[in-house]
Coordinates of C-alpha atoms and ligand atoms in Angstrom, one line a residue:
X1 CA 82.8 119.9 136.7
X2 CA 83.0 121.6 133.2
X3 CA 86.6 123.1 133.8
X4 CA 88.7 122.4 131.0
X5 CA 90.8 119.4 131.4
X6 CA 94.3 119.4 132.0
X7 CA 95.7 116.1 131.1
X8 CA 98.9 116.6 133.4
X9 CA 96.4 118.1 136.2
X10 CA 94.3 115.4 137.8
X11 CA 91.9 117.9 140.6
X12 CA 90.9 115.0 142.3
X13 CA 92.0 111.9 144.8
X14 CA 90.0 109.0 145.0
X15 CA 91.5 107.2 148.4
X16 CA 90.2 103.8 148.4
X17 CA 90.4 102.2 152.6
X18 CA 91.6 99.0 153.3
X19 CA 90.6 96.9 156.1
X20 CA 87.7 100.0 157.2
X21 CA 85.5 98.5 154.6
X22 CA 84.8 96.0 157.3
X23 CA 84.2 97.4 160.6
X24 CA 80.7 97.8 160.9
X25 CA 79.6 100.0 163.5
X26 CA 83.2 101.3 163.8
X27 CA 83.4 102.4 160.4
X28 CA 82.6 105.7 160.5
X29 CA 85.3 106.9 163.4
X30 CA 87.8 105.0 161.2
X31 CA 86.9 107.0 158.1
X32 CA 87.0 110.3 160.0
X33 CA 90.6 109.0 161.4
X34 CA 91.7 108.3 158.0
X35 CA 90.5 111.3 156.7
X36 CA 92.1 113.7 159.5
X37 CA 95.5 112.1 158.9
X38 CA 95.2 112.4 155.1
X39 CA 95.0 115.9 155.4
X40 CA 97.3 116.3 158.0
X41 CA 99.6 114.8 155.4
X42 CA 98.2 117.0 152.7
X43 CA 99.4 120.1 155.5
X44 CA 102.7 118.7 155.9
X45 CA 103.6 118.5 152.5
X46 CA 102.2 122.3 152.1
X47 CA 100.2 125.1 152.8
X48 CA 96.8 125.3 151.1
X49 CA 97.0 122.1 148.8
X50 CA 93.7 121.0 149.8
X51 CA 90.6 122.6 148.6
X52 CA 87.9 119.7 150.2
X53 CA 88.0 115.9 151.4
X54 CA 84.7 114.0 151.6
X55 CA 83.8 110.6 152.3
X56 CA 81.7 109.3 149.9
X57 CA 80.4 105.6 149.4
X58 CA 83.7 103.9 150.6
X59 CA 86.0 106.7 149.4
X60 CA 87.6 109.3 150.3
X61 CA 87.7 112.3 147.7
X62 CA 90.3 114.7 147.9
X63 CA 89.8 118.1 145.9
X64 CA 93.4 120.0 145.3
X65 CA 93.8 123.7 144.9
X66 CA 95.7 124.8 142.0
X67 CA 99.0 124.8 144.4
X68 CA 98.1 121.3 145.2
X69 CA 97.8 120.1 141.8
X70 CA 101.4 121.3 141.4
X71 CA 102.6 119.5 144.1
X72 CA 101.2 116.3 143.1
X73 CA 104.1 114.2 143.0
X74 CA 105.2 114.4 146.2
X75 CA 101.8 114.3 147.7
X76 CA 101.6 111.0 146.0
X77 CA 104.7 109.7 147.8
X78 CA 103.2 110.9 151.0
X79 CA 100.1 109.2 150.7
X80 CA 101.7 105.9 149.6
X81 CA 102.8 105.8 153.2
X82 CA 100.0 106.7 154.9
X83 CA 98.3 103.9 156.9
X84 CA 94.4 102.7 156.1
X85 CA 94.8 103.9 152.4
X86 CA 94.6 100.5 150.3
X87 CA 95.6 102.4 147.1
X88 CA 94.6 105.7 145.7
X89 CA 94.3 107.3 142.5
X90 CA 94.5 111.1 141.2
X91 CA 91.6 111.7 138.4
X92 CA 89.7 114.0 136.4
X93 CA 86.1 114.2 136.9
X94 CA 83.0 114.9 134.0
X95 CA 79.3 114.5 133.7
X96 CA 78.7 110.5 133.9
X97 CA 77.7 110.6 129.9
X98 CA 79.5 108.7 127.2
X99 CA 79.7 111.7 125.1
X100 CA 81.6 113.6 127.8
X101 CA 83.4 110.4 129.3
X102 CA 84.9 109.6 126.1
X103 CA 86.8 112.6 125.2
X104 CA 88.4 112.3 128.4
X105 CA 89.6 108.7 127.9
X106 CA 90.9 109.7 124.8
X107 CA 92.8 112.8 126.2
X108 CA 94.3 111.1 128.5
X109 CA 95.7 108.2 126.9
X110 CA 97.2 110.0 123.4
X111 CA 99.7 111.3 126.0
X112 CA 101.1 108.1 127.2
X113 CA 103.2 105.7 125.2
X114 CA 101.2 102.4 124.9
X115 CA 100.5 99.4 122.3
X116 CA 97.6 97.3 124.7
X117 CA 94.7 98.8 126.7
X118 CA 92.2 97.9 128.7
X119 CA 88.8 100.0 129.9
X120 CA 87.8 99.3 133.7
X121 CA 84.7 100.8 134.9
X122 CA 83.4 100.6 137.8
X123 CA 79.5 101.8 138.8
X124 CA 77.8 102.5 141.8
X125 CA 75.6 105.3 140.3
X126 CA 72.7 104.5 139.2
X127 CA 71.5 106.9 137.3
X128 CA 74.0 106.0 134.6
X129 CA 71.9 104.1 131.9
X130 CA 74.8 101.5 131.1
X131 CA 76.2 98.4 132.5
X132 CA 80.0 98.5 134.1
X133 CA 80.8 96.2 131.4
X134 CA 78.9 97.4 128.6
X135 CA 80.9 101.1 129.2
X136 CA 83.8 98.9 129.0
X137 CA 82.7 98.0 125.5
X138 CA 81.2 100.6 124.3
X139 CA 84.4 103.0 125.6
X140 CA 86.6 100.7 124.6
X141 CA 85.5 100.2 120.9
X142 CA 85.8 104.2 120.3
X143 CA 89.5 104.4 121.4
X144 CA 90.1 100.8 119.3
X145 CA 88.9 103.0 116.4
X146 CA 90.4 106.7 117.0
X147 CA 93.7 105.4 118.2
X148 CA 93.9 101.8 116.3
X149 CA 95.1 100.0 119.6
X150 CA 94.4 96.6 120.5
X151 CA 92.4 95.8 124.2
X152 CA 94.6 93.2 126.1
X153 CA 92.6 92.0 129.1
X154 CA 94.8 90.7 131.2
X155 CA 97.9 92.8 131.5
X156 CA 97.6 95.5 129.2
X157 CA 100.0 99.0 128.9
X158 CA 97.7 101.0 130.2
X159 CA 94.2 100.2 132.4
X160 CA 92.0 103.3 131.7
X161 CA 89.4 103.2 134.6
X162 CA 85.8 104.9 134.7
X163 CA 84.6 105.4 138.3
X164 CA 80.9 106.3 138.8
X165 CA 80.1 107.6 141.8
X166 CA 78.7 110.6 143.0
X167 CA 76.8 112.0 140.4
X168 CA 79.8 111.8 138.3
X169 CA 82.5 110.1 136.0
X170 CA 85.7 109.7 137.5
X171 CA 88.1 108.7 135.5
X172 CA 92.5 107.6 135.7
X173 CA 94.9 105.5 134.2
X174 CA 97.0 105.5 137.1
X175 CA 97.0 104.0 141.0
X176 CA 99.0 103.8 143.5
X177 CA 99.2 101.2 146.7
X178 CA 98.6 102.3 149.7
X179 CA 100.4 100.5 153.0
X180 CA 97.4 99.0 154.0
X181 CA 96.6 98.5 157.8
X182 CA 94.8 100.6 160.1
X183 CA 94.8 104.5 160.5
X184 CA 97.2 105.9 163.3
X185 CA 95.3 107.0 165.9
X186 CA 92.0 104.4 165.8
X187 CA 93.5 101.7 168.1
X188 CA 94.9 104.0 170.7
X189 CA 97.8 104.9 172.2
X190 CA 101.3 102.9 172.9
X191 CA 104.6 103.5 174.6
X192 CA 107.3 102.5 172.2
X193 CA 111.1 101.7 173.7
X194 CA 112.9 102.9 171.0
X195 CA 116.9 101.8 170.8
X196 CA 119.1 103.3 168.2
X197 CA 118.9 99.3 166.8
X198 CA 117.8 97.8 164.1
X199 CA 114.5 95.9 165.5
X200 CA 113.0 98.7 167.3
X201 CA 112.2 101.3 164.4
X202 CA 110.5 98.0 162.3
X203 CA 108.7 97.6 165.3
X204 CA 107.0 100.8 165.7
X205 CA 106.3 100.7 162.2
X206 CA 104.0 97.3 162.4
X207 CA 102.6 98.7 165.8
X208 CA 101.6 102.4 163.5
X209 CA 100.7 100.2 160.8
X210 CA 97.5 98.8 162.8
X211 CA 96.8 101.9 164.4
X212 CA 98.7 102.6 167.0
X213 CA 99.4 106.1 168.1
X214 CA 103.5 105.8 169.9
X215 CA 105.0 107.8 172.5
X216 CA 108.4 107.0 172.3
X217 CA 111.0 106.2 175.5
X218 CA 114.6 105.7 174.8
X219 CA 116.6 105.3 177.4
X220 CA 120.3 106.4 177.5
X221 CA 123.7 106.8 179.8
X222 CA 124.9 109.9 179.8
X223 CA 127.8 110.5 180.3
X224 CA 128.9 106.8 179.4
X225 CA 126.5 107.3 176.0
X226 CA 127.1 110.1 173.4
X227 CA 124.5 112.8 172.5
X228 CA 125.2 111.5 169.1
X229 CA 123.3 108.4 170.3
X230 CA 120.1 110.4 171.0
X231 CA 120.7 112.4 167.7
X232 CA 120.3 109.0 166.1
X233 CA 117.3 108.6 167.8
X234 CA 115.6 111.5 166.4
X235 CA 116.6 110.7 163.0
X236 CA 114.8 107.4 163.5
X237 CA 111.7 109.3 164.8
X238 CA 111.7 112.0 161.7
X239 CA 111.3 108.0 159.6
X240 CA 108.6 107.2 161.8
X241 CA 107.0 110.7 161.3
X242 CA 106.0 109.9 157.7
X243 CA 103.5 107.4 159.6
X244 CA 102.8 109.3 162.5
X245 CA 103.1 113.0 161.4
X246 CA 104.1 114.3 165.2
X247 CA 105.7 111.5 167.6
X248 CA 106.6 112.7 171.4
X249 CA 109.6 111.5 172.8
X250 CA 110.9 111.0 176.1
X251 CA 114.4 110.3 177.1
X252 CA 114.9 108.7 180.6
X253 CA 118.5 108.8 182.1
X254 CA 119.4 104.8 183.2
X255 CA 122.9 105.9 184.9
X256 CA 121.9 106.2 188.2
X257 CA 120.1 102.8 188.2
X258 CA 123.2 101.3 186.1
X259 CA 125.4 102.4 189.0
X260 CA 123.2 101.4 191.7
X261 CA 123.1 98.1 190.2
X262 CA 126.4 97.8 189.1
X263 CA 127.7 97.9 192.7
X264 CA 125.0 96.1 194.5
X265 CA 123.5 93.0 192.3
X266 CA 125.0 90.0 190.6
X267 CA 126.8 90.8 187.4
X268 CA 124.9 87.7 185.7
X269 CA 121.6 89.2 186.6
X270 CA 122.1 92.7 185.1
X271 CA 120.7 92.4 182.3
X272 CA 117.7 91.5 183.4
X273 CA 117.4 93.9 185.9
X274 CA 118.1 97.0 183.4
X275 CA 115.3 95.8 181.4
X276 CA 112.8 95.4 184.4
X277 CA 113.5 99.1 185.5
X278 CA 113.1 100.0 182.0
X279 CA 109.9 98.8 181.6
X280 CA 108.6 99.8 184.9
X281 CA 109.5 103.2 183.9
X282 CA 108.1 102.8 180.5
X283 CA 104.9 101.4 182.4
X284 CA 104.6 104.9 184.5
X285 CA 105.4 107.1 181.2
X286 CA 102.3 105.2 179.9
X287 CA 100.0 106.0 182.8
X288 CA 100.6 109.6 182.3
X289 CA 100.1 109.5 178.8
X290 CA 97.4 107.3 178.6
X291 CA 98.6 104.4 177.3
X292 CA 97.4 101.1 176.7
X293 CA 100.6 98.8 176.2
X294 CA 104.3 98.5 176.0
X295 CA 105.9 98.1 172.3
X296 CA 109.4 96.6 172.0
X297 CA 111.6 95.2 168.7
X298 CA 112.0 91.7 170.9
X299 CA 111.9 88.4 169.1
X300 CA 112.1 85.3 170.5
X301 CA 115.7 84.3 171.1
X302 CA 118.5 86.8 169.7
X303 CA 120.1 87.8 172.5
X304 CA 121.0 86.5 175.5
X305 CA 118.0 88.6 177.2
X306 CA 115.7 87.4 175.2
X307 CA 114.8 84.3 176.3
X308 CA 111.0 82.9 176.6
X309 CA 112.2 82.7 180.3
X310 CA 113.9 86.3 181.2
X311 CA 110.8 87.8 179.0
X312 CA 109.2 86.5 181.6
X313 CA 110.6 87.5 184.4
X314 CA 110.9 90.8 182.8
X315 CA 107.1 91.3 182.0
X316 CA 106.5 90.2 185.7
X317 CA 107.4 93.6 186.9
X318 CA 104.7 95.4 185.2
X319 CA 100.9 94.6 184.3
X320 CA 100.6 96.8 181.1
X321 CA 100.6 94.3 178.4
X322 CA 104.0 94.4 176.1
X323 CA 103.4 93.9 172.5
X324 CA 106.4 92.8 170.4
X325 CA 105.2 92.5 166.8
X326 CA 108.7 90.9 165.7
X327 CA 108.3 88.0 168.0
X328 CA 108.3 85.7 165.2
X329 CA 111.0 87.5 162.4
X330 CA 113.9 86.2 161.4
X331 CA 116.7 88.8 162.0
X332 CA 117.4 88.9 158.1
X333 CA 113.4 89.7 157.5
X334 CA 113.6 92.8 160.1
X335 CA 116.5 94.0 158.0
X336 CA 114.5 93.9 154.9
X337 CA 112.1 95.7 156.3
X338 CA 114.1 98.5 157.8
X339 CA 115.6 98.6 154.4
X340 CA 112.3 99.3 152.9
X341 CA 110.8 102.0 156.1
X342 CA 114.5 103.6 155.2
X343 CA 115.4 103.3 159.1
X344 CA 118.1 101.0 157.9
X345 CA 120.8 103.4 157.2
X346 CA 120.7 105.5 160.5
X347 CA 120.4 102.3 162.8
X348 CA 123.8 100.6 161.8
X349 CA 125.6 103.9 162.6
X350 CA 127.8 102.9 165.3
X351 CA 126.3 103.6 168.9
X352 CA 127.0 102.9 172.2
X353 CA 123.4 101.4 173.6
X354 CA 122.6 101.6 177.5
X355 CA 121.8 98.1 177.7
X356 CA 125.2 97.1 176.0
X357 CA 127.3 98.9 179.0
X358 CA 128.2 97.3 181.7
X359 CA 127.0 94.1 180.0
X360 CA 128.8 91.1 181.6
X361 CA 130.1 88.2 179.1
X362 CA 127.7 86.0 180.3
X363 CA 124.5 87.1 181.4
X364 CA 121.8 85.0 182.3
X365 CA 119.4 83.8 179.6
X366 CA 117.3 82.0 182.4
X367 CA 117.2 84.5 185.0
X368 CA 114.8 82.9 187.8
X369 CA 112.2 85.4 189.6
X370 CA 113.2 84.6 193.2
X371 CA 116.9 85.8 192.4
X372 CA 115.7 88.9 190.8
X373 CA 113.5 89.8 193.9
X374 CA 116.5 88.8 196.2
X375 CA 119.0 91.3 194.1
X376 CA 116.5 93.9 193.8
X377 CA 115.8 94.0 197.9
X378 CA 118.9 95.7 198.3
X379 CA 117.8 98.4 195.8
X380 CA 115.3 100.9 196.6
X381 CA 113.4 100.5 193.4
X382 CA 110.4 102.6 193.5
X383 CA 112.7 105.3 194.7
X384 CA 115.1 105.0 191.3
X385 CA 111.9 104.6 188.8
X386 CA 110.1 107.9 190.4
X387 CA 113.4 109.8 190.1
X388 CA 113.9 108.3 186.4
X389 CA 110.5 109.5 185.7
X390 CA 110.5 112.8 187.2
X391 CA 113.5 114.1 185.7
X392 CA 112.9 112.5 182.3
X393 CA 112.7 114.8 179.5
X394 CA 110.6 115.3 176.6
X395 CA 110.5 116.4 173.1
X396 CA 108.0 116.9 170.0
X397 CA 109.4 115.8 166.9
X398 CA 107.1 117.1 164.0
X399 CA 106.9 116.2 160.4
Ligands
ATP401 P1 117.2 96.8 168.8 O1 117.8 96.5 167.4 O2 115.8 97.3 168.6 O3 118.1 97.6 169.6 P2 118.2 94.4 170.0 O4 118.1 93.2 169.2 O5 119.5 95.1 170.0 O6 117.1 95.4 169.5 P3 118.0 94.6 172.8 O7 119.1 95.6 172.9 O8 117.9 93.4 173.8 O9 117.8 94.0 171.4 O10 116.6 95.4 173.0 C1 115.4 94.8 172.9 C2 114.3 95.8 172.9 O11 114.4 96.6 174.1 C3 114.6 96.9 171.8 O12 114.0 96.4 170.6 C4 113.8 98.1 172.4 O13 112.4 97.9 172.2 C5 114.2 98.0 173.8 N1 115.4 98.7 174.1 C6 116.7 98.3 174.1 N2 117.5 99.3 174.4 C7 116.7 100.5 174.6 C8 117.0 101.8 174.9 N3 118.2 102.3 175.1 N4 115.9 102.7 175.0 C9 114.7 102.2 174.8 N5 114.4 100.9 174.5 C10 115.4 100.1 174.4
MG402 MG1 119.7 97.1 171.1

């Protein structure tokens, strides 16, 4: 604790949890989660940037290495994405006395360009001997007279803050959000039908956000698609990775089920049908991988095959629950949000989608069940989703 302090050097992360705060008897597997993927993060950045991570009273502290405390700024950016941190803050630690606390307020803030400042301290140590808000005063009135700058309460320059905790001072002048939400990994695992669209991408990310663990599925139609296409699909998984640092993906070949249905069904029912061998064969990907639920980037009512009514008819083929977290976005609010995740730019490339081949101009939007069944008799269904299955391949795409 008594290294000399360098003021461009914070050796310490204070990770503050969003929603874990709450969860009772849960609480401690979510900390552990959120503390395995914030070092995973700290790995992916670098080798050997971490020295230590403890959770301690509602926190997580991160202790760099030297190497680390180079590489701060893009472990900031890193961690800004990382799902369960509410907001985080890299600090310099002293003895939890005025006479060493002070110093270091100082320090730090005759490097930064300021007029107003406030002091923010915040105590759960008891040993301290003063209040939270008598530091603020008492802190704040030696910087008013060594540095002759006004304290603005509400929305000053700079907010110095004193953290006491753990037998120590902690102190920063600068924090960063977090995403919020849930870590990856504490709510289980997901199959994710990824298209190279725009909704899909936005809808893993709200599905990762409240923690989710994916597996994605895309399905193409080789030869009739482009490799290209599935290129684009990685892309969109190395976006996802900076939620969920290692993503497996499957690709599933539709063709042969295209073509059987393509020649034996009614072209206003295809649509439907596509989607209901999709599913069942993202239903048996789940069973071998262990997951709980289907994710898709539906909404109610953009295209023609998504209807209240076909998603019915659709969801009738399986019983794994499908999850669509954009049921209720506008299409211009997905946008903004794939602007934001940066997924934006790679799904607008042009592509030719599975579902968008052999598409007649006017597919049903109210398929009815007992059609469906009467088209899909003269397939041999089971025998088309086990061969889709079996010869599906898979990839790991890692951070
Ligand atoms: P997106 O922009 O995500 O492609 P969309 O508005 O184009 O969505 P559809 O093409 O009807 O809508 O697809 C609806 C959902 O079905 C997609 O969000 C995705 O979850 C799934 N899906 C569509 N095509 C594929 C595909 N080729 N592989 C895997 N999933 C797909
Ligand atoms: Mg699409």
């Amino acid at each position: 604790m008594a290294n000399k302090i360098q003021p461009d050097r914070p050796p310490y992360i204070i990770i503050h949890y969003a929603e874990i705060g709450v969860k009772g008897k849960n609480r401690s597997f979510f900390e552990r989660k959120l503390q395995d993927n914030v070092k995973r993060t700290l790995r992916s950045v670098g080798p050997g940037l971490l020295e230590q991570s403890r959770r301690i009273q509602s926190r997580l502290l991160v202790t760099l290495t030297a190497a680390g405390q180079e590489r701060l700024e893009e472990i900031i950016v890193r961690l800004q994405k990382v799902f369960g941190v509410a907001y985080f803050a890299p600090a310099w630690r002293v003895e939890p006395e005025l006479k060493t606390i002070e110093p270091l307020v100082l320090q730090l803030l005759r490097q930064r360009d300021f007029t107003t400042f406030r002091i923010t301290t915040r105590k759960s140590e008891r040993g301290f001997p003063h209040s939270a808000h008598l530091t603020n005063e008492l802190v704040g009135a030696t910087v008013v007279e060594q540095m002759q700058k006004p304290v603005k309460l509400k929305g000053a320059d700079v907010d110095c803050r004193i953290d006491l905790f753990y037998q120590s001072a902690f102190v920063y002048c600068d924090r960063y959000e977090g995403p919020g939400g849930l870590p990856v990994g504490s709510s289980g695992r997901v199959t994710l039908m990824l298209s190279g669209g725009i909704d899909s991408p936005v809808a893993a990310y709200y599905a990762a956000k409240r923690g989710v663990n994916l597996v994605a599925v895309h399905f193409h139609s080789l030869p009739y698609t482009t490799e290209t296409a599935i290129e684009k699909i990685r892309q969109l998984i190395r976006v996802l990775n900076d939620y969920q640092p290692r993503i497996k993906l499957y690709l599933v070949a539709l063709t042969p089920i295209q073509q059987e249905i393509l020649v034996n069904t009614d072209e206003k029912l295809r649509v439907v049908l596509y989607r209901r061998f999709m599913f069942r064969i993202t239903e048996e990907i789940a069973r071998r991988e262990g997951a709980q639920a289907i994710i898709t980037g539906e909404s109610i009512g953009q295209v023609a095959s998504q209807t209240i009514e076909n998603m019915a008819v659709i969801d009738d083929c399986i019983k794994l629950p499908v999850l669509r977290p954009l049921i209720g976005f506008d299409k211009n609010e997905i946008i903004d949000q794939a602007v934001r995740i940066e997924s934006y730019d790679i799904s607008i490339q042009p592509h030719v989608d599975c579902c968008t081949l052999f598409v007649p101009k006017h597919p049903a939007t109210r398929a009815r069940l007992e059609d469906v069944l009467a088209n899909e008799r003269r397939l041999s269904v089971a025998e088309l989703v086990e061969t889709a299955v079996s010869t599906a391949e898979y990839e790991i795409i890692d951070q």
